PDB file of C-alpha atoms and ligand atoms in Angstrom:
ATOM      1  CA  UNK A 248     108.225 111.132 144.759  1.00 67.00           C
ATOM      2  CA  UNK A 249     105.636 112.943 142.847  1.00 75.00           C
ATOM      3  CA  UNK A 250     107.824 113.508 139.725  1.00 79.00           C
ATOM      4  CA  UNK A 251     109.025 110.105 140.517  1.00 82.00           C
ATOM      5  CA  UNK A 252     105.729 108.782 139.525  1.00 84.00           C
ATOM      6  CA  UNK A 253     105.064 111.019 136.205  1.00 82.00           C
ATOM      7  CA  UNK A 254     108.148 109.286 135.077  1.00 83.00           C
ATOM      8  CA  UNK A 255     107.366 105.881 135.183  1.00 80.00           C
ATOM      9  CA  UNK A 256     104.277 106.925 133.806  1.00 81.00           C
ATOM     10  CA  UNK A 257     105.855 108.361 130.796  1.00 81.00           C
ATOM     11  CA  UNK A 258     107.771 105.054 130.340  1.00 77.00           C
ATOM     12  CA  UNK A 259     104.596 102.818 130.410  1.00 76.00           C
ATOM     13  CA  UNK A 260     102.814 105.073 128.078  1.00 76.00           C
ATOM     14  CA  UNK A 261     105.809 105.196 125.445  1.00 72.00           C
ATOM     15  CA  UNK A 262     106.312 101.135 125.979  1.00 71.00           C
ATOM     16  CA  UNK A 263     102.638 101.104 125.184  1.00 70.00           C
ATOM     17  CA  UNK A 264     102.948 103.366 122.108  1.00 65.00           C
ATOM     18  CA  UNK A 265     106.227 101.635 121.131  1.00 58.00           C
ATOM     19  CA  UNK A 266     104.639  98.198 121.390  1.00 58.00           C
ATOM     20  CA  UNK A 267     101.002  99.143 118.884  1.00 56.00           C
ATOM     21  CA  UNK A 268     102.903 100.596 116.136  1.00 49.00           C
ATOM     22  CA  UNK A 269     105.223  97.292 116.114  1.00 46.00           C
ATOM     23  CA  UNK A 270     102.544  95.035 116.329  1.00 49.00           C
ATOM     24  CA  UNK A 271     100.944  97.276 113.914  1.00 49.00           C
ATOM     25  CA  UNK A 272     103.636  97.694 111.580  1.00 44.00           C
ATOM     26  CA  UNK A 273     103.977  93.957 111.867  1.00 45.00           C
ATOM     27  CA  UNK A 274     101.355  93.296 109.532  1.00 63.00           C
ATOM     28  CA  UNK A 275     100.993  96.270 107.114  1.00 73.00           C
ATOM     29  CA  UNK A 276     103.546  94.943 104.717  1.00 80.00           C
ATOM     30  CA  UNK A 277     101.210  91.926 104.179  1.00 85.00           C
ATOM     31  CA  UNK A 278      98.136  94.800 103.289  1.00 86.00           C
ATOM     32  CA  UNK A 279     100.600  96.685 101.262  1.00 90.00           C
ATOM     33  CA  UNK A 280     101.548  93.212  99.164  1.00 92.00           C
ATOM     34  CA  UNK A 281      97.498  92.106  99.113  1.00 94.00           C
ATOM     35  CA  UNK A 282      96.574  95.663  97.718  1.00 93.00           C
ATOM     36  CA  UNK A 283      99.653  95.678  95.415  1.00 93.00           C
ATOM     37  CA  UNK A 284      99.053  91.977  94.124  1.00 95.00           C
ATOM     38  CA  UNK A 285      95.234  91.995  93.414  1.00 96.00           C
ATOM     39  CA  UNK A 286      94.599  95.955  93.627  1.00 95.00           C
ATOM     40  CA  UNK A 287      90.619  95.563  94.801  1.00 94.00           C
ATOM     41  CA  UNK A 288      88.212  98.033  92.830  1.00 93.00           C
ATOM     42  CA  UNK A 289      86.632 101.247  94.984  1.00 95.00           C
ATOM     43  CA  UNK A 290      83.653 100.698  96.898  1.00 96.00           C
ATOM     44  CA  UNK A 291      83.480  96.670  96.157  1.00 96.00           C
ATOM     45  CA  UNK A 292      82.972  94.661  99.325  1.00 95.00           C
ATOM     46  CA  UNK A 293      86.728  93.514  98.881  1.00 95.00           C
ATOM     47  CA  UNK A 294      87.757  97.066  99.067  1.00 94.00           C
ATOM     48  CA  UNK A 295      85.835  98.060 102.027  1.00 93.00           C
ATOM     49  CA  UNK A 296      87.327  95.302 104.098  1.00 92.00           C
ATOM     50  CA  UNK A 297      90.784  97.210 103.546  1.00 88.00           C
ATOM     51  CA  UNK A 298      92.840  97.126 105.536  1.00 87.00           C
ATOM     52  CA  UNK A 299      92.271  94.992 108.469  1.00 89.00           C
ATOM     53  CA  UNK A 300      88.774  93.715 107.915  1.00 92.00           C
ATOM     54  CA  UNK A 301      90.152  90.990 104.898  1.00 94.00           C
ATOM     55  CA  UNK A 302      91.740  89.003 107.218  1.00 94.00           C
ATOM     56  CA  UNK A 303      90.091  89.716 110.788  1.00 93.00           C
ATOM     57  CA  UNK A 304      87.103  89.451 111.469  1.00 93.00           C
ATOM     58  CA  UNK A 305      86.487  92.419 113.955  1.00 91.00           C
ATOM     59  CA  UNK A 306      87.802  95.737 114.603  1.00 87.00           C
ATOM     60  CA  UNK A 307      90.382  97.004 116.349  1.00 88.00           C
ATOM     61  CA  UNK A 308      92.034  93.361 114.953  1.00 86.00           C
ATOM     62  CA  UNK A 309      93.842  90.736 116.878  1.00 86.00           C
ATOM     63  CA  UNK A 310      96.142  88.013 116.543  1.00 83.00           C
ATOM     64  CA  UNK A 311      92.923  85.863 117.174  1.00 89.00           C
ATOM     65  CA  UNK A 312      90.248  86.710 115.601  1.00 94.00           C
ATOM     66  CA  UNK A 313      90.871  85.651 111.881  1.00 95.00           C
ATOM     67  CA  UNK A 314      88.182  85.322 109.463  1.00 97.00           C
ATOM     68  CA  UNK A 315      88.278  82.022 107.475  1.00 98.00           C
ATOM     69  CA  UNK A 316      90.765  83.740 104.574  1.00 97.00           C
ATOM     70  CA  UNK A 317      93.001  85.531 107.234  1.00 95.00           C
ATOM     71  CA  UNK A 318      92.963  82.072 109.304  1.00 96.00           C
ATOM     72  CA  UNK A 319      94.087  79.855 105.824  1.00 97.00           C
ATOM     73  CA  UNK A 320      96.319  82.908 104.885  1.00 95.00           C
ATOM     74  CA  UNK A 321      97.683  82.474 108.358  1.00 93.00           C
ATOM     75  CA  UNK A 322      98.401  78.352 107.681  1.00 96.00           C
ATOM     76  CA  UNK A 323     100.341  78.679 104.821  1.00 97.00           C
ATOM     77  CA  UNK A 324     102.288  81.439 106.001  1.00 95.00           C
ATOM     78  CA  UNK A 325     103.225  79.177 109.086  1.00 95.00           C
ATOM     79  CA  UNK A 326     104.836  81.738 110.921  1.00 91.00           C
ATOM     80  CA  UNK A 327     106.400  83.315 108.337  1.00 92.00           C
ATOM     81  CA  UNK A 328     105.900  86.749 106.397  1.00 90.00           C
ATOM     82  CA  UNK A 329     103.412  86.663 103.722  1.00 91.00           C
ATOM     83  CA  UNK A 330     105.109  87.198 100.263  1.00 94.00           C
ATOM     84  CA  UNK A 331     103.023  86.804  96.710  1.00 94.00           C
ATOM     85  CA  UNK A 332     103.590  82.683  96.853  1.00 96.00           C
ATOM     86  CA  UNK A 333     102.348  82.190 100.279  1.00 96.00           C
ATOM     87  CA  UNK A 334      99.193  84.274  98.982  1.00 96.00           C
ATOM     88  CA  UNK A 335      99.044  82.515  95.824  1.00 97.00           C
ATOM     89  CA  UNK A 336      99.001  79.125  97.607  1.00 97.00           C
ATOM     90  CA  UNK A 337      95.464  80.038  98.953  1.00 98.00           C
ATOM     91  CA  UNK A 338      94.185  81.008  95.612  1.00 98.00           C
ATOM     92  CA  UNK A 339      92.283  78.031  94.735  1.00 98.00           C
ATOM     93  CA  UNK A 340      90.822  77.925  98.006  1.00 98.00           C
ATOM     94  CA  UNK A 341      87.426  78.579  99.200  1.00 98.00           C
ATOM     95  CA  UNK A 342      87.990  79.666 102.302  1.00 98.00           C
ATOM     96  CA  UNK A 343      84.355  80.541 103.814  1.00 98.00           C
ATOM     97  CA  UNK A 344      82.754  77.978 101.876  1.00 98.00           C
ATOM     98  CA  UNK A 345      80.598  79.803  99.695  1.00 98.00           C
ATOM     99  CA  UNK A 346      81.150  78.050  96.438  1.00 98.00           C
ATOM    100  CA  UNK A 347      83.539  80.319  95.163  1.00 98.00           C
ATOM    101  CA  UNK A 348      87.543  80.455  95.311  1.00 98.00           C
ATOM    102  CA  UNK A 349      89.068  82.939  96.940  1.00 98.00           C
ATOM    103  CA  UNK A 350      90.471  84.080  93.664  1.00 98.00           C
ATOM    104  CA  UNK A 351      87.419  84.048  91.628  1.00 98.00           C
ATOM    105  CA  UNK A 352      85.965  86.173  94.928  1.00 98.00           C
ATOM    106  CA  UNK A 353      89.349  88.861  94.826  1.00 97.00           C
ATOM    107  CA  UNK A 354      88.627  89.277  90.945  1.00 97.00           C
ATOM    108  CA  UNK A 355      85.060  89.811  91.628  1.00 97.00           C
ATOM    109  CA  UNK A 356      85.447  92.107  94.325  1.00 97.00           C
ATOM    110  CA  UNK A 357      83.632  89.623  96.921  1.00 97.00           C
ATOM    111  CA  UNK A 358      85.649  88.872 100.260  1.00 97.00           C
ATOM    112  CA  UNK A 359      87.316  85.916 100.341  1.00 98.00           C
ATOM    113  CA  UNK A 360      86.477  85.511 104.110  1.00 97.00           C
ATOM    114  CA  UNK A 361      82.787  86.091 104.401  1.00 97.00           C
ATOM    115  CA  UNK A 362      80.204  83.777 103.152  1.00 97.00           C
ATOM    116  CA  UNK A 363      77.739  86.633 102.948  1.00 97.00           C
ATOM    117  CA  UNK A 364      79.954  88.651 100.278  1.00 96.00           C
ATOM    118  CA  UNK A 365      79.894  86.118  97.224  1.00 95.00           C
ATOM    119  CA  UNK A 366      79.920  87.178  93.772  1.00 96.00           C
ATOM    120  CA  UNK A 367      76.857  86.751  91.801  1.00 91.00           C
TER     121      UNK A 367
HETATM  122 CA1   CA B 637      84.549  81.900  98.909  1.00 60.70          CA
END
């Protein structure tokens, strides 16, 4: 019974560990095209949000909690993976309304999803 138990533990904890790194792995290719497509600068706000932070809005990140950028990103993608078109879509956006385009932010370093980062 005992060692009955420690099994079925096992096999919750490896579902559990199985399940993160897909949900996890789900959405690194879309950090790994962002970082590869606009390449942020060291230690600018952009670059500090890496990798979750430029689309969530909290830490650890869920499906939810999408900052403005991550939330239009999310729109356009429509349920699909993001790929360079889907993020060049949202380019001429201004996303959290702070008078400057998302793009104009991601050149400057700003984030694109936080009113308080805006370049100056
Ligand atoms: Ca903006």
């Amino acid at each position: 019974m005992r060692a009955r138990r420690g099994v079925i533990w096992i096999g919750v904890a490896a579902m559990l560990v199985v399940g993160v790194s897909v949900w996890a792995s789900a959405k690194a290719p879309d950090m790994v095209l962002f970082k590869q497509t606009y390449a942020p600068k060291e230690g600018t706000d952009l670059a500090k949000a890496l990798p979750c932070l430029v689309c969530h809005s909290k830490m650890p990140a869920t499906k939810t909690d999408l900052n403005p950028y991550g939330a239009d990103l999310a729109k356009a993608a429509a349920g699909k993976a993001v790929d360079a078109k889907i993020l060049l879509a949202i380019e001429k956006l201004d996303s959290d309304k702070d008078g400057a385009s998302n793009i104009v932010e991601i050149k400057a370093g700003t984030h694109p999803g936080d009113p308080k980062s805006k370049p100056k």
